[in-house]
């Protein structure tokens, strides 16, 4: 084959390749996407939108109190109860101990009279044993609840100074120091119940607050 024929064949081959459609030379997987620009934008926006997580708020369950507990909580939340909390705390005495004693002694009644007239007021103080104390504290009427509480707190502080054991203090308040000393190894029912009620009233107050 001479040179002219070879050149002619090359020219014919080049012309044939140039005449083919562009798509015929591109693999199927390389062709342009058929997704329209607006559709693509919508897809992207939908995919990037964050999910909103709603947290269900939990409501505090209301506690149904027994009649005695409801009365105690109402007393604690009264203006007198608030004063007792402040005054007792200032004297380093647990306020709920005062409430427990008052509940046990008088049923939270400031006008209560017990022991055939010997014990008076919210904390059931006996005037015959407390005249000097009342005078020192400026208390002349034990049916006035704040004055009665002041006397009771002062008595508790005196017994606490003799022995910090709670059962001793409660037995001394209820029956005197000699009685408390005799029963140190076997706390009285009064001491145990008042101590337990002190803890219980504290918890009731926190739940019902």
PDB file of C-alpha atoms in Angstrom:
ATOM      1  CA  UNK A   1       0.000   0.000   0.000  1.00  0.00           C
ATOM      2  CA  UNK A   2       1.427   3.299  -1.029  1.00  0.00           C
ATOM      3  CA  UNK A   3       1.607   6.448   1.062  1.00  0.00           C
ATOM      4  CA  UNK A   4      -1.337   8.199  -0.590  1.00  0.00           C
ATOM      5  CA  UNK A   5      -3.720   5.391   0.191  1.00  0.00           C
ATOM      6  CA  UNK A   6      -2.642   5.321   3.865  1.00  0.00           C
ATOM      7  CA  UNK A   7      -3.200   9.092   4.271  1.00  0.00           C
ATOM      8  CA  UNK A   8      -6.610   8.807   2.624  1.00  0.00           C
ATOM      9  CA  UNK A   9      -7.687   6.052   5.012  1.00  0.00           C
ATOM     10  CA  UNK A  10      -6.613   8.142   8.054  1.00  0.00           C
ATOM     11  CA  UNK A  11      -8.638  11.154   6.803  1.00  0.00           C
ATOM     12  CA  UNK A  12     -11.733   8.976   6.286  1.00  0.00           C
ATOM     13  CA  UNK A  13     -11.384   7.490   9.836  1.00  0.00           C
ATOM     14  CA  UNK A  14     -11.144  10.930  11.467  1.00  0.00           C
ATOM     15  CA  UNK A  15     -14.187  12.189   9.606  1.00  0.00           C
ATOM     16  CA  UNK A  16     -16.223   9.173  10.721  1.00  0.00           C
ATOM     17  CA  UNK A  17     -15.318   9.659  14.432  1.00  0.00           C
ATOM     18  CA  UNK A  18     -16.165  13.391  14.354  1.00  0.00           C
ATOM     19  CA  UNK A  19     -19.537  12.656  12.820  1.00  0.00           C
ATOM     20  CA  UNK A  20     -20.740  10.460  15.728  1.00  0.00           C
ATOM     21  CA  UNK A  21     -23.224  11.957  18.273  1.00  0.00           C
ATOM     22  CA  UNK A  22     -21.566  13.061  21.520  1.00  0.00           C
ATOM     23  CA  UNK A  23     -23.817  10.854  23.642  1.00  0.00           C
ATOM     24  CA  UNK A  24     -22.714   7.784  21.812  1.00  0.00           C
ATOM     25  CA  UNK A  25     -19.188   8.143  23.148  1.00  0.00           C
ATOM     26  CA  UNK A  26     -20.184   8.752  26.809  1.00  0.00           C
ATOM     27  CA  UNK A  27     -20.887   5.750  29.083  1.00  0.00           C
ATOM     28  CA  UNK A  28     -24.462   5.485  30.354  1.00  0.00           C
ATOM     29  CA  UNK A  29     -23.459   6.114  34.012  1.00  0.00           C
ATOM     30  CA  UNK A  30     -21.731   9.388  33.044  1.00  0.00           C
ATOM     31  CA  UNK A  31     -24.817  11.032  31.533  1.00  0.00           C
ATOM     32  CA  UNK A  32     -26.274  14.150  33.214  1.00  0.00           C
ATOM     33  CA  UNK A  33     -28.830  13.722  36.012  1.00  0.00           C
ATOM     34  CA  UNK A  34     -32.493  14.049  35.074  1.00  0.00           C
ATOM     35  CA  UNK A  35     -33.340  15.731  38.464  1.00  0.00           C
ATOM     36  CA  UNK A  36     -34.440  19.315  37.944  1.00  0.00           C
ATOM     37  CA  UNK A  37     -32.677  22.071  39.970  1.00  0.00           C
ATOM     38  CA  UNK A  38     -35.864  22.954  41.950  1.00  0.00           C
ATOM     39  CA  UNK A  39     -36.467  19.320  42.804  1.00  0.00           C
ATOM     40  CA  UNK A  40     -32.894  18.913  44.011  1.00  0.00           C
ATOM     41  CA  UNK A  41     -33.218  22.030  46.213  1.00  0.00           C
ATOM     42  CA  UNK A  42     -36.419  20.687  47.731  1.00  0.00           C
ATOM     43  CA  UNK A  43     -34.776  17.371  48.519  1.00  0.00           C
ATOM     44  CA  UNK A  44     -31.837  19.052  50.205  1.00  0.00           C
ATOM     45  CA  UNK A  45     -34.073  21.262  52.327  1.00  0.00           C
ATOM     46  CA  UNK A  46     -36.181  18.334  53.396  1.00  0.00           C
ATOM     47  CA  UNK A  47     -33.174  16.286  54.393  1.00  0.00           C
ATOM     48  CA  UNK A  48     -31.513  19.087  56.399  1.00  0.00           C
ATOM     49  CA  UNK A  49     -34.627  20.041  58.394  1.00  0.00           C
ATOM     50  CA  UNK A  50     -34.025  18.979  62.042  1.00  0.00           C
ATOM     51  CA  UNK A  51     -36.632  16.948  63.850  1.00  0.00           C
ATOM     52  CA  UNK A  52     -38.371  18.722  66.711  1.00  0.00           C
ATOM     53  CA  UNK A  53     -38.332  16.610  69.872  1.00  0.00           C
ATOM     54  CA  UNK A  54     -41.150  17.453  72.261  1.00  0.00           C
ATOM     55  CA  UNK A  55     -40.545  16.672  75.932  1.00  0.00           C
ATOM     56  CA  UNK A  56     -43.657  15.868  77.867  1.00  0.00           C
ATOM     57  CA  UNK A  57     -43.766  17.857  81.080  1.00  0.00           C
ATOM     58  CA  UNK A  58     -44.301  15.737  84.157  1.00  0.00           C
ATOM     59  CA  UNK A  59     -46.781  17.116  86.645  1.00  0.00           C
ATOM     60  CA  UNK A  60     -46.145  16.656  90.342  1.00  0.00           C
ATOM     61  CA  UNK A  61     -48.590  14.212  91.832  1.00  0.00           C
ATOM     62  CA  UNK A  62     -50.798  15.653  94.492  1.00  0.00           C
ATOM     63  CA  UNK A  63     -50.453  13.896  97.804  1.00  0.00           C
ATOM     64  CA  UNK A  64     -53.667  13.106  99.588  1.00  0.00           C
ATOM     65  CA  UNK A  65     -53.034  13.657 103.281  1.00  0.00           C
ATOM     66  CA  UNK A  66     -54.828  12.088 106.202  1.00  0.00           C
ATOM     67  CA  UNK A  67     -56.889  14.491 108.309  1.00  0.00           C
ATOM     68  CA  UNK A  68     -54.274  14.666 111.097  1.00  0.00           C
ATOM     69  CA  UNK A  69     -51.456  15.200 108.609  1.00  0.00           C
ATOM     70  CA  UNK A  70     -53.410  17.866 106.733  1.00  0.00           C
ATOM     71  CA  UNK A  71     -54.060  19.706 109.992  1.00  0.00           C
ATOM     72  CA  UNK A  72     -50.375  19.547 110.908  1.00  0.00           C
ATOM     73  CA  UNK A  73     -49.220  20.826 107.513  1.00  0.00           C
ATOM     74  CA  UNK A  74     -51.756  23.670 107.614  1.00  0.00           C
ATOM     75  CA  UNK A  75     -50.488  24.619 111.082  1.00  0.00           C
ATOM     76  CA  UNK A  76     -46.867  24.552 109.902  1.00  0.00           C
ATOM     77  CA  UNK A  77     -47.780  26.791 106.936  1.00  0.00           C
ATOM     78  CA  UNK A  78     -49.661  29.279 109.112  1.00  0.00           C
ATOM     79  CA  UNK A  79     -48.124  32.566 110.279  1.00  0.00           C
ATOM     80  CA  UNK A  80     -47.616  31.016 113.730  1.00  0.00           C
ATOM     81  CA  UNK A  81     -45.962  27.978 112.147  1.00  0.00           C
ATOM     82  CA  UNK A  82     -43.591  30.205 110.183  1.00  0.00           C
ATOM     83  CA  UNK A  83     -42.695  32.071 113.352  1.00  0.00           C
ATOM     84  CA  UNK A  84     -42.013  28.775 115.179  1.00  0.00           C
ATOM     85  CA  UNK A  85     -39.708  27.680 112.343  1.00  0.00           C
ATOM     86  CA  UNK A  86     -37.699  30.909 112.539  1.00  0.00           C
ATOM     87  CA  UNK A  87     -37.561  31.071 116.327  1.00  0.00           C
ATOM     88  CA  UNK A  88     -36.663  27.404 116.870  1.00  0.00           C
ATOM     89  CA  UNK A  89     -33.985  27.490 114.188  1.00  0.00           C
ATOM     90  CA  UNK A  90     -32.452  30.582 115.791  1.00  0.00           C
ATOM     91  CA  UNK A  91     -32.150  28.591 119.038  1.00  0.00           C
ATOM     92  CA  UNK A  92     -30.653  25.538 117.304  1.00  0.00           C
ATOM     93  CA  UNK A  93     -33.750  23.427 117.932  1.00  0.00           C
ATOM     94  CA  UNK A  94     -35.394  21.425 115.149  1.00  0.00           C
ATOM     95  CA  UNK A  95     -38.697  23.243 114.390  1.00  0.00           C
ATOM     96  CA  UNK A  96     -40.371  19.957 113.501  1.00  0.00           C
ATOM     97  CA  UNK A  97     -39.564  18.670 116.980  1.00  0.00           C
ATOM     98  CA  UNK A  98     -41.584  21.593 118.358  1.00  0.00           C
ATOM     99  CA  UNK A  99     -44.470  20.777 116.012  1.00  0.00           C
ATOM    100  CA  UNK A 100     -44.357  17.100 116.995  1.00  0.00           C
ATOM    101  CA  UNK A 101     -44.400  17.929 120.721  1.00  0.00           C
ATOM    102  CA  UNK A 102     -47.215  20.447 120.265  1.00  0.00           C
ATOM    103  CA  UNK A 103     -49.252  17.914 118.302  1.00  0.00           C
ATOM    104  CA  UNK A 104     -48.712  15.261 120.964  1.00  0.00           C
ATOM    105  CA  UNK A 105     -49.293  17.559 123.937  1.00  0.00           C
ATOM    106  CA  UNK A 106     -52.219  19.717 122.834  1.00  0.00           C
ATOM    107  CA  UNK A 107     -53.345  18.570 119.394  1.00  0.00           C
ATOM    108  CA  UNK A 108     -51.982  21.939 118.150  1.00  0.00           C
ATOM    109  CA  UNK A 109     -54.519  23.805 120.288  1.00  0.00           C
ATOM    110  CA  UNK A 110     -53.072  26.983 121.909  1.00  0.00           C
ATOM    111  CA  UNK A 111     -55.943  27.061 124.410  1.00  0.00           C
ATOM    112  CA  UNK A 112     -55.578  23.473 125.607  1.00  0.00           C
ATOM    113  CA  UNK A 113     -55.743  22.697 129.336  1.00  0.00           C
ATOM    114  CA  UNK A 114     -54.527  19.321 130.627  1.00  0.00           C
ATOM    115  CA  UNK A 115     -53.564  17.397 133.738  1.00  0.00           C
ATOM    116  CA  UNK A 116     -56.601  18.703 135.619  1.00  0.00           C
ATOM    117  CA  UNK A 117     -55.657  22.305 134.905  1.00  0.00           C
ATOM    118  CA  UNK A 118     -51.962  21.895 135.717  1.00  0.00           C
ATOM    119  CA  UNK A 119     -50.705  22.092 132.098  1.00  0.00           C
ATOM    120  CA  UNK A 120     -51.512  24.984 129.788  1.00  0.00           C
ATOM    121  CA  UNK A 121     -51.217  26.039 126.176  1.00  0.00           C
ATOM    122  CA  UNK A 122     -49.819  24.700 122.948  1.00  0.00           C
ATOM    123  CA  UNK A 123     -46.839  23.013 124.605  1.00  0.00           C
ATOM    124  CA  UNK A 124     -48.665  22.067 127.855  1.00  0.00           C
ATOM    125  CA  UNK A 125     -46.356  23.883 130.240  1.00  0.00           C
ATOM    126  CA  UNK A 126     -46.986  23.613 133.995  1.00  0.00           C
ATOM    127  CA  UNK A 127     -46.752  27.111 135.511  1.00  0.00           C
ATOM    128  CA  UNK A 128     -45.824  25.812 138.976  1.00  0.00           C
ATOM    129  CA  UNK A 129     -42.500  24.507 137.589  1.00  0.00           C
ATOM    130  CA  UNK A 130     -41.866  27.361 135.202  1.00  0.00           C
ATOM    131  CA  UNK A 131     -42.604  30.643 137.013  1.00  0.00           C
ATOM    132  CA  UNK A 132     -38.978  31.796 137.191  1.00  0.00           C
ATOM    133  CA  UNK A 133     -38.376  30.777 133.589  1.00  0.00           C
ATOM    134  CA  UNK A 134     -41.506  32.623 132.428  1.00  0.00           C
ATOM    135  CA  UNK A 135     -40.433  35.732 134.294  1.00  0.00           C
ATOM    136  CA  UNK A 136     -36.960  35.606 132.753  1.00  0.00           C
ATOM    137  CA  UNK A 137     -38.426  35.219 129.253  1.00  0.00           C
ATOM    138  CA  UNK A 138     -41.083  37.882 129.777  1.00  0.00           C
ATOM    139  CA  UNK A 139     -43.971  35.422 129.388  1.00  0.00           C
ATOM    140  CA  UNK A 140     -47.045  35.908 131.567  1.00  0.00           C
ATOM    141  CA  UNK A 141     -49.680  33.975 129.609  1.00  0.00           C
ATOM    142  CA  UNK A 142     -49.034  30.396 128.515  1.00  0.00           C
ATOM    143  CA  UNK A 143     -52.140  30.377 126.324  1.00  0.00           C
ATOM    144  CA  UNK A 144     -50.424  32.938 124.146  1.00  0.00           C
ATOM    145  CA  UNK A 145     -48.734  30.467 121.720  1.00  0.00           C
ATOM    146  CA  UNK A 146     -45.501  32.351 121.038  1.00  0.00           C
ATOM    147  CA  UNK A 147     -44.821  32.801 124.732  1.00  0.00           C
ATOM    148  CA  UNK A 148     -45.614  29.143 125.385  1.00  0.00           C
ATOM    149  CA  UNK A 149     -43.213  28.066 122.628  1.00  0.00           C
ATOM    150  CA  UNK A 150     -40.462  30.291 124.051  1.00  0.00           C
ATOM    151  CA  UNK A 151     -40.790  28.584 127.421  1.00  0.00           C
ATOM    152  CA  UNK A 152     -40.828  25.105 125.840  1.00  0.00           C
ATOM    153  CA  UNK A 153     -37.741  25.826 123.734  1.00  0.00           C
ATOM    154  CA  UNK A 154     -35.907  27.105 126.806  1.00  0.00           C
ATOM    155  CA  UNK A 155     -36.790  23.907 128.686  1.00  0.00           C
ATOM    156  CA  UNK A 156     -35.586  21.748 125.811  1.00  0.00           C
ATOM    157  CA  UNK A 157     -32.307  23.664 125.625  1.00  0.00           C
ATOM    158  CA  UNK A 158     -31.751  23.093 129.352  1.00  0.00           C
ATOM    159  CA  UNK A 159     -32.289  19.343 128.997  1.00  0.00           C
ATOM    160  CA  UNK A 160     -30.200  19.244 125.828  1.00  0.00           C
ATOM    161  CA  UNK A 161     -27.359  20.794 127.836  1.00  0.00           C
ATOM    162  CA  UNK A 162     -27.572  17.920 130.326  1.00  0.00           C
ATOM    163  CA  UNK A 163     -27.635  15.191 127.663  1.00  0.00           C
ATOM    164  CA  UNK A 164     -27.836  15.640 123.899  1.00  0.00           C
ATOM    165  CA  UNK A 165     -29.623  12.304 123.409  1.00  0.00           C
ATOM    166  CA  UNK A 166     -33.035  13.096 121.881  1.00  0.00           C
ATOM    167  CA  UNK A 167     -34.844  10.379 123.849  1.00  0.00           C
ATOM    168  CA  UNK A 168     -33.423  11.750 127.100  1.00  0.00           C
ATOM    169  CA  UNK A 169     -34.542  15.290 126.212  1.00  0.00           C
ATOM    170  CA  UNK A 170     -38.059  14.154 125.325  1.00  0.00           C
ATOM    171  CA  UNK A 171     -38.464  11.971 128.414  1.00  0.00           C
ATOM    172  CA  UNK A 172     -37.228  14.826 130.599  1.00  0.00           C
ATOM    173  CA  UNK A 173     -39.714  17.194 128.969  1.00  0.00           C
ATOM    174  CA  UNK A 174     -42.514  14.730 129.524  1.00  0.00           C
ATOM    175  CA  UNK A 175     -41.677  13.421 132.992  1.00  0.00           C
ATOM    176  CA  UNK A 176     -38.686  15.283 134.442  1.00  0.00           C
ATOM    177  CA  UNK A 177     -34.922  14.688 134.539  1.00  0.00           C
ATOM    178  CA  UNK A 178     -35.039  11.935 137.175  1.00  0.00           C
ATOM    179  CA  UNK A 179     -37.577  10.012 135.079  1.00  0.00           C
ATOM    180  CA  UNK A 180     -35.410  10.394 131.975  1.00  0.00           C
ATOM    181  CA  UNK A 181     -32.309   9.093 133.756  1.00  0.00           C
ATOM    182  CA  UNK A 182     -34.157   6.027 135.036  1.00  0.00           C
ATOM    183  CA  UNK A 183     -35.326   5.122 131.532  1.00  0.00           C
ATOM    184  CA  UNK A 184     -32.255   5.877 129.435  1.00  0.00           C
ATOM    185  CA  UNK A 185     -31.937   2.236 128.335  1.00  0.00           C
ATOM    186  CA  UNK A 186     -35.649   1.859 127.581  1.00  0.00           C
ATOM    187  CA  UNK A 187     -36.995   5.028 125.894  1.00  0.00           C
ATOM    188  CA  UNK A 188     -40.634   5.711 126.681  1.00  0.00           C
ATOM    189  CA  UNK A 189     -43.415   5.401 124.110  1.00  0.00           C
ATOM    190  CA  UNK A 190     -43.811   9.180 124.287  1.00  0.00           C
ATOM    191  CA  UNK A 191     -40.162   9.768 123.338  1.00  0.00           C
ATOM    192  CA  UNK A 192     -40.166   7.228 120.514  1.00  0.00           C
ATOM    193  CA  UNK A 193     -43.459   8.446 118.994  1.00  0.00           C
ATOM    194  CA  UNK A 194     -42.498  12.125 119.147  1.00  0.00           C
ATOM    195  CA  UNK A 195     -39.095  11.411 117.597  1.00  0.00           C
ATOM    196  CA  UNK A 196     -40.711   9.427 114.783  1.00  0.00           C
ATOM    197  CA  UNK A 197     -43.339  12.112 114.216  1.00  0.00           C
ATOM    198  CA  UNK A 198     -40.617  14.751 113.972  1.00  0.00           C
ATOM    199  CA  UNK A 199     -39.124  12.954 110.983  1.00  0.00           C
ATOM    200  CA  UNK A 200     -42.559  12.278 109.485  1.00  0.00           C
ATOM    201  CA  UNK A 201     -43.695  15.914 109.714  1.00  0.00           C
ATOM    202  CA  UNK A 202     -40.501  17.033 108.046  1.00  0.00           C
ATOM    203  CA  UNK A 203     -41.193  14.719 105.087  1.00  0.00           C
ATOM    204  CA  UNK A 204     -44.885  15.663 104.917  1.00  0.00           C
ATOM    205  CA  UNK A 205     -43.994  19.333 104.809  1.00  0.00           C
ATOM    206  CA  UNK A 206     -41.513  18.799 101.962  1.00  0.00           C
ATOM    207  CA  UNK A 207     -44.070  16.841  99.888  1.00  0.00           C
ATOM    208  CA  UNK A 208     -47.014  19.130 100.539  1.00  0.00           C
ATOM    209  CA  UNK A 209     -45.080  22.373 100.236  1.00  0.00           C
TER     210      UNK A 209
END
